[in-house]
PDB file of C-alpha atoms in Angstrom:
ATOM      1  CA  MET A   1      12.085 -12.722  -3.578  1.00  0.00           C
ATOM      2  CA  ALA A   2       8.828 -10.793  -3.274  1.00  0.00           C
ATOM      3  CA  LYS A   3       5.648 -12.289  -4.654  1.00  0.00           C
ATOM      4  CA  SER A   4       3.644 -10.465  -7.265  1.00  0.00           C
ATOM      5  CA  PRO A   5       0.236  -9.164  -6.140  1.00  0.00           C
ATOM      6  CA  TYR A   6      -1.359 -11.782  -8.382  1.00  0.00           C
ATOM      7  CA  GLU A   7       0.544 -14.573  -6.614  1.00  0.00           C
ATOM      8  CA  VAL A   8      -0.492 -13.166  -3.233  1.00  0.00           C
ATOM      9  CA  LEU A   9      -4.160 -13.410  -4.244  1.00  0.00           C
ATOM     10  CA  GLY A  10      -3.645 -16.734  -6.013  1.00  0.00           C
ATOM     11  CA  VAL A  11      -4.873 -15.534  -9.414  1.00  0.00           C
ATOM     12  CA  SER A  12      -3.257 -15.249 -12.824  1.00  0.00           C
ATOM     13  CA  PRO A  13      -2.263 -11.828 -14.205  1.00  0.00           C
ATOM     14  CA  GLY A  14      -4.998 -12.283 -16.812  1.00  0.00           C
ATOM     15  CA  ALA A  15      -7.747 -12.795 -14.210  1.00  0.00           C
ATOM     16  CA  THR A  16     -10.974 -10.822 -14.552  1.00  0.00           C
ATOM     17  CA  LYS A  17     -12.061  -8.182 -12.028  1.00  0.00           C
ATOM     18  CA  ASP A  18     -14.656 -10.608 -10.663  1.00  0.00           C
ATOM     19  CA  GLU A  19     -12.089 -13.393 -10.230  1.00  0.00           C
ATOM     20  CA  ILE A  20      -9.713 -11.023  -8.443  1.00  0.00           C
ATOM     21  CA  THR A  21     -12.465  -9.717  -6.143  1.00  0.00           C
ATOM     22  CA  LYS A  22     -13.650 -13.252  -5.387  1.00  0.00           C
ATOM     23  CA  ALA A  23     -10.105 -14.381  -4.518  1.00  0.00           C
ATOM     24  CA  TYR A  24      -9.593 -11.293  -2.337  1.00  0.00           C
ATOM     25  CA  ARG A  25     -12.838 -11.861  -0.417  1.00  0.00           C
ATOM     26  CA  LYS A  26     -12.049 -15.529   0.125  1.00  0.00           C
ATOM     27  CA  LEU A  27      -8.617 -14.707   1.563  1.00  0.00           C
ATOM     28  CA  ALA A  28      -9.998 -11.791   3.604  1.00  0.00           C
ATOM     29  CA  LYS A  29     -12.520 -14.122   5.247  1.00  0.00           C
ATOM     30  CA  LYS A  30      -9.716 -16.518   6.127  1.00  0.00           C
ATOM     31  CA  TYR A  31      -7.120 -14.031   7.437  1.00  0.00           C
ATOM     32  CA  HIS A  32      -9.138 -11.055   8.733  1.00  0.00           C
ATOM     33  CA  PRO A  33      -7.826  -9.903  12.148  1.00  0.00           C
ATOM     34  CA  ASP A  34     -11.328  -9.873  13.642  1.00  0.00           C
ATOM     35  CA  LEU A  35     -11.564 -13.591  12.907  1.00  0.00           C
ATOM     36  CA  ASN A  36      -8.005 -14.250  14.108  1.00  0.00           C
ATOM     37  CA  PRO A  37      -7.521 -12.040  17.201  1.00  0.00           C
ATOM     38  CA  GLY A  38      -3.926 -11.891  18.375  1.00  0.00           C
ATOM     39  CA  ASP A  39      -2.591 -13.920  15.406  1.00  0.00           C
ATOM     40  CA  GLN A  40       0.330 -11.851  14.085  1.00  0.00           C
ATOM     41  CA  THR A  41       0.855 -14.184  11.120  1.00  0.00           C
ATOM     42  CA  ALA A  42      -2.757 -13.716   9.998  1.00  0.00           C
ATOM     43  CA  ALA A  43      -2.434  -9.943  10.495  1.00  0.00           C
ATOM     44  CA  ARG A  44       0.703  -9.777   8.330  1.00  0.00           C
ATOM     45  CA  ARG A  45      -0.929 -11.978   5.707  1.00  0.00           C
ATOM     46  CA  MET A  46      -4.049  -9.763   5.685  1.00  0.00           C
ATOM     47  CA  SER A  47      -1.893  -6.675   5.273  1.00  0.00           C
ATOM     48  CA  GLU A  48      -0.136  -8.341   2.339  1.00  0.00           C
ATOM     49  CA  ILE A  49      -3.508  -9.343   0.815  1.00  0.00           C
ATOM     50  CA  ASN A  50      -4.877  -5.789   1.149  1.00  0.00           C
ATOM     51  CA  ALA A  51      -1.775  -4.285  -0.445  1.00  0.00           C
ATOM     52  CA  ALA A  52      -1.866  -6.778  -3.326  1.00  0.00           C
ATOM     53  CA  TYR A  53      -5.551  -6.150  -3.972  1.00  0.00           C
ATOM     54  CA  GLU A  54      -5.005  -2.385  -3.888  1.00  0.00           C
ATOM     55  CA  GLU A  55      -2.101  -2.633  -6.346  1.00  0.00           C
ATOM     56  CA  ILE A  56      -4.153  -4.683  -8.789  1.00  0.00           C
ATOM     57  CA  LYS A  57      -7.248  -2.518  -8.358  1.00  0.00           C
ATOM     58  CA  THR A  58      -5.370   0.731  -8.955  1.00  0.00           C
ATOM     59  CA  GLY A  59      -3.342  -0.641 -11.842  1.00  0.00           C
ATOM     60  CA  THR A  60       0.025  -0.232 -10.121  1.00  0.00           C
ATOM     61  CA  ALA A  61       0.763  -3.977 -10.075  1.00  0.00           C
ATOM     62  CA  ASP A  62       3.905  -4.758 -12.020  1.00  0.00           C
ATOM     63  CA  HIS A  63       3.513  -8.199 -13.612  1.00  0.00           C
ATOM     64  CA  ALA A  64       7.205  -8.762 -14.202  1.00  0.00           C
ATOM     65  CA  GLY A  65       8.812  -6.784 -11.392  1.00  0.00           C
ATOM     66  CA  TYR A  66       8.703  -9.612  -8.897  1.00  0.00           C
ATOM     67  CA  ASP A  67      10.675 -12.333 -10.657  1.00  0.00           C
ATOM     68  CA  GLY A  68      13.977 -10.541 -11.040  1.00  0.00           C
ATOM     69  CA  GLU A  69      13.050  -8.775 -14.258  1.00  0.00           C
ATOM     70  CA  TYR A  70      11.191  -5.533 -14.497  1.00  0.00           C
ATOM     71  CA  ASP A  71       9.103  -3.557 -16.860  1.00  0.00           C
ATOM     72  CA  ALA A  72      11.057  -0.342 -17.187  1.00  0.00           C
ATOM     73  CA  HIS A  73       7.940   1.576 -18.180  1.00  0.00           C
ATOM     74  CA  PHE A  74       9.859   3.200 -20.978  1.00  0.00           C
ATOM     75  CA  GLY A  75       8.217   6.285 -22.231  1.00  0.00           C
ATOM     76  CA  GLN A  76       8.404   9.988 -21.949  1.00  0.00           C
ATOM     77  CA  TYR A  77       6.322  12.102 -19.663  1.00  0.00           C
ATOM     78  CA  SER A  78       4.003  14.523 -21.376  1.00  0.00           C
ATOM     79  CA  ARG A  79       4.127  18.209 -20.488  1.00  0.00           C
ATOM     80  CA  ASP A  80       1.024  17.624 -18.417  1.00  0.00           C
ATOM     81  CA  ASP A  81       2.788  14.817 -16.512  1.00  0.00           C
ATOM     82  CA  ILE A  82       5.765  17.067 -15.799  1.00  0.00           C
ATOM     83  CA  VAL A  83       3.418  19.678 -14.310  1.00  0.00           C
ATOM     84  CA  LYS A  84       1.708  16.943 -12.278  1.00  0.00           C
ATOM     85  CA  LEU A  85       5.086  15.697 -10.971  1.00  0.00           C
ATOM     86  CA  SER A  86       5.800  19.198  -9.756  1.00  0.00           C
ATOM     87  CA  MET A  87       2.394  19.267  -8.018  1.00  0.00           C
ATOM     88  CA  VAL A  88       3.117  15.909  -6.369  1.00  0.00           C
ATOM     89  CA  LYS A  89       6.409  17.215  -4.988  1.00  0.00           C
ATOM     90  CA  LYS A  90       4.642  20.286  -3.565  1.00  0.00           C
ATOM     91  CA  TYR A  91       1.947  18.118  -1.984  1.00  0.00           C
ATOM     92  CA  ILE A  92       4.584  15.898  -0.383  1.00  0.00           C
ATOM     93  CA  LEU A  93       6.505  18.900   0.951  1.00  0.00           C
ATOM     94  CA  GLY A  94       3.216  20.243   2.332  1.00  0.00           C
ATOM     95  CA  GLN A  95       2.444  16.845   3.901  1.00  0.00           C
ATOM     96  CA  GLN A  96      -0.687  16.487   1.758  1.00  0.00           C
ATOM     97  CA  TYR A  97      -0.076  12.821   1.005  1.00  0.00           C
ATOM     98  CA  ALA A  98      -3.622  11.908  -0.061  1.00  0.00           C
ATOM     99  CA  ASP A  99      -3.534  14.699  -2.672  1.00  0.00           C
ATOM    100  CA  ALA A 100      -0.128  13.522  -3.879  1.00  0.00           C
ATOM    101  CA  LEU A 101      -1.434   9.958  -4.268  1.00  0.00           C
ATOM    102  CA  PHE A 102      -4.512  11.187  -6.102  1.00  0.00           C
ATOM    103  CA  VAL A 103      -2.369  12.985  -8.683  1.00  0.00           C
ATOM    104  CA  LEU A 104       0.066  10.051  -8.951  1.00  0.00           C
ATOM    105  CA  ASP A 105      -2.826   7.712  -9.767  1.00  0.00           C
ATOM    106  CA  SER A 106      -3.544   9.724 -12.929  1.00  0.00           C
ATOM    107  CA  PHE A 107      -0.197   8.838 -14.574  1.00  0.00           C
ATOM    108  CA  THR A 108      -0.064   6.284 -17.370  1.00  0.00           C
ATOM    109  CA  VAL A 109       3.745   6.366 -17.719  1.00  0.00           C
ATOM    110  CA  ARG A 110       5.442   5.340 -14.499  1.00  0.00           C
ATOM    111  CA  ARG A 111       9.198   5.729 -14.343  1.00  0.00           C
ATOM    112  CA  ALA A 112      11.621   5.505 -11.441  1.00  0.00           C
ATOM    113  CA  ASP A 113      10.868   9.035 -10.194  1.00  0.00           C
ATOM    114  CA  TRP A 114       7.129   8.205 -10.151  1.00  0.00           C
ATOM    115  CA  TYR A 115       7.784   5.099  -8.029  1.00  0.00           C
ATOM    116  CA  HIS A 116      10.063   7.084  -5.730  1.00  0.00           C
ATOM    117  CA  LEU A 117       7.484   9.816  -5.114  1.00  0.00           C
ATOM    118  CA  SER A 118       4.733   7.215  -4.727  1.00  0.00           C
ATOM    119  CA  ALA A 119       6.831   5.365  -2.141  1.00  0.00           C
ATOM    120  CA  ILE A 120       7.275   8.543  -0.098  1.00  0.00           C
ATOM    121  CA  ALA A 121       3.601   9.529  -0.297  1.00  0.00           C
ATOM    122  CA  ASN A 122       2.366   5.999   0.466  1.00  0.00           C
ATOM    123  CA  PHE A 123       4.738   5.582   3.408  1.00  0.00           C
ATOM    124  CA  ASN A 124       3.633   8.863   4.970  1.00  0.00           C
ATOM    125  CA  ALA A 125      -0.022   8.002   4.303  1.00  0.00           C
ATOM    126  CA  GLY A 126       0.452   4.757   6.256  1.00  0.00           C
ATOM    127  CA  ASN A 127       0.576   2.397   3.264  1.00  0.00           C
ATOM    128  CA  SER A 128       3.899   0.847   4.213  1.00  0.00           C
ATOM    129  CA  ILE A 129       3.704  -2.306   2.081  1.00  0.00           C
ATOM    130  CA  THR A 130       2.909  -0.389  -1.108  1.00  0.00           C
ATOM    131  CA  ALA A 131       5.596   2.144  -0.154  1.00  0.00           C
ATOM    132  CA  LEU A 132       8.182  -0.611   0.191  1.00  0.00           C
ATOM    133  CA  ARG A 133       7.234  -2.166  -3.160  1.00  0.00           C
ATOM    134  CA  HIS A 134       7.354   1.175  -4.948  1.00  0.00           C
ATOM    135  CA  ALA A 135      10.675   2.133  -3.331  1.00  0.00           C
ATOM    136  CA  ARG A 136      12.073  -1.237  -4.432  1.00  0.00           C
ATOM    137  CA  GLN A 137      10.799  -0.650  -7.978  1.00  0.00           C
ATOM    138  CA  ALA A 138      12.425   2.806  -8.112  1.00  0.00           C
ATOM    139  CA  VAL A 139      15.756   1.193  -7.179  1.00  0.00           C
ATOM    140  CA  ARG A 140      15.260  -1.557  -9.775  1.00  0.00           C
ATOM    141  CA  LEU A 141      14.659   1.024 -12.477  1.00  0.00           C
ATOM    142  CA  GLU A 142      17.586   3.253 -11.435  1.00  0.00           C
ATOM    143  CA  PRO A 143      19.929   1.203  -9.247  1.00  0.00           C
ATOM    144  CA  GLU A 144      22.651   3.862  -9.279  1.00  0.00           C
ATOM    145  CA  ASN A 145      20.416   6.600  -7.840  1.00  0.00           C
ATOM    146  CA  PRO A 146      21.542   7.138  -4.209  1.00  0.00           C
ATOM    147  CA  GLU A 147      18.351   8.993  -3.259  1.00  0.00           C
ATOM    148  CA  TYR A 148      16.186   6.052  -4.344  1.00  0.00           C
ATOM    149  CA  ARG A 149      18.430   3.563  -2.508  1.00  0.00           C
ATOM    150  CA  GLU A 150      18.312   5.681   0.653  1.00  0.00           C
ATOM    151  CA  THR A 151      14.506   5.963   0.525  1.00  0.00           C
ATOM    152  CA  TYR A 152      14.196   2.200   0.047  1.00  0.00           C
ATOM    153  CA  SER A 153      16.564   1.553   2.952  1.00  0.00           C
ATOM    154  CA  GLU A 154      14.701   3.943   5.271  1.00  0.00           C
ATOM    155  CA  ILE A 155      11.279   2.478   4.451  1.00  0.00           C
ATOM    156  CA  ALA A 156      12.535  -1.093   4.845  1.00  0.00           C
ATOM    157  CA  SER A 157      14.216  -0.364   8.183  1.00  0.00           C
ATOM    158  CA  ALA A 158      11.195   1.571   9.495  1.00  0.00           C
ATOM    159  CA  GLY A 159       8.986  -1.452   8.871  1.00  0.00           C
ATOM    160  CA  ALA A 160      11.445  -3.765  10.616  1.00  0.00           C
ATOM    161  CA  GLU A 161      11.804  -1.401  13.595  1.00  0.00           C
ATOM    162  CA  TYR A 162       8.029  -1.101  14.014  1.00  0.00           C
ATOM    163  CA  GLY A 163       7.568  -4.875  13.901  1.00  0.00           C
ATOM    164  CA  SER A 164      10.297  -5.326  16.533  1.00  0.00           C
ATOM    165  CA  TRP A 165       8.813  -2.619  18.757  1.00  0.00           C
ATOM    166  CA  GLN A 166       5.321  -4.110  18.422  1.00  0.00           C
ATOM    167  CA  GLU A 167       6.574  -7.569  19.422  1.00  0.00           C
ATOM    168  CA  ALA A 168       8.777  -6.251  22.261  1.00  0.00           C
ATOM    169  CA  ASN A 169       5.926  -4.242  23.769  1.00  0.00           C
ATOM    170  CA  GLY A 170       3.212  -6.835  23.244  1.00  0.00           C
ATOM    171  CA  VAL A 171       1.099  -4.419  21.217  1.00  0.00           C
ATOM    172  CA  ASP A 172      -1.835  -6.041  19.467  1.00  0.00           C
ATOM    173  CA  ILE A 173      -2.998  -3.547  16.866  1.00  0.00           C
ATOM    174  CA  ASN A 174      -5.409  -6.103  15.416  1.00  0.00           C
ATOM    175  CA  GLY A 175      -7.545  -6.277  18.554  1.00  0.00           C
ATOM    176  CA  LEU A 176      -7.952  -2.496  18.558  1.00  0.00           C
ATOM    177  CA  GLY A 177     -10.666  -2.509  15.867  1.00  0.00           C
ATOM    178  CA  GLN A 178     -12.655  -5.089  17.794  1.00  0.00           C
ATOM    179  CA  TYR A 179     -12.260  -3.060  20.997  1.00  0.00           C
ATOM    180  CA  CYS A 180     -13.426   0.144  19.279  1.00  0.00           C
ATOM    181  CA  SER A 181     -16.446  -1.638  17.795  1.00  0.00           C
ATOM    182  CA  SER A 182     -17.402  -2.983  21.233  1.00  0.00           C
ATOM    183  CA  LEU A 183     -16.942   0.437  22.820  1.00  0.00           C
ATOM    184  CA  PHE A 184     -19.096   2.064  20.123  1.00  0.00           C
ATOM    185  CA  ALA A 185     -21.827  -0.564  20.636  1.00  0.00           C
ATOM    186  CA  CYS A 186     -21.810   0.085  24.410  1.00  0.00           C
ATOM    187  CA  MET A 187     -22.000   3.853  23.885  1.00  0.00           C
ATOM    188  CA  LEU A 188     -24.887   3.424  21.442  1.00  0.00           C
ATOM    189  CA  LEU A 189     -26.716   1.166  23.916  1.00  0.00           C
ATOM    190  CA  CYS A 190     -26.252   3.710  26.722  1.00  0.00           C
ATOM    191  CA  TYR A 191     -27.464   6.531  24.487  1.00  0.00           C
ATOM    192  CA  CYS A 192     -30.533   4.561  23.414  1.00  0.00           C
ATOM    193  CA  THR A 193     -31.302   3.560  26.990  1.00  0.00           C
ATOM    194  CA  ALA A 194     -31.000   7.135  28.209  1.00  0.00           C
ATOM    195  CA  ASN A 195     -32.855   8.834  25.327  1.00  0.00           C
ATOM    196  CA  CYS A 196     -35.204   6.308  23.793  1.00  0.00           C
ATOM    197  CA  CYS A 197     -36.558   4.401  26.747  1.00  0.00           C
ATOM    198  CA  ASN A 198     -37.791   7.347  28.821  1.00  0.00           C
TER     199      ASN A 198
END
């Protein structure tokens, strides 16, 4: 069973912003890929920590949705929300995922269709953990909807396939940031040597 974002960060759902930020920073210092090069477990844990922090920070964390029960987010969309849902669909079709996520963040009522669209936009924006959680929530809210089940299945299998490919090919994505930082530092040193020391 999936942990709630609050459990991931080790805080209670009633924690203050400062307590949540402090817990996040403490865990980030412990599991950050730059401090644990090549450690896939630390990388997965850091990804989970980032996703949990983002969910809490943006208000998309579902307190009850992780223990077998769920908050159905009963409520009706306003006319404005219906227009915004239409905009989100157009943004997704136009592959403007950041715009779709921006509009989705403005909703106060979040029903199954909201979670479904958010899952699609997040997945295509590279936020695979949030996408998986939102796809799962859409299925929880409307378990008979075949479109929601198919989206959840595709997102879940894409994550599993990528992890298998990464392991099979020995790809270390975590070391890439460190490599880029080193390369940038070398380029900056060369530039300074060539232009500043003459």
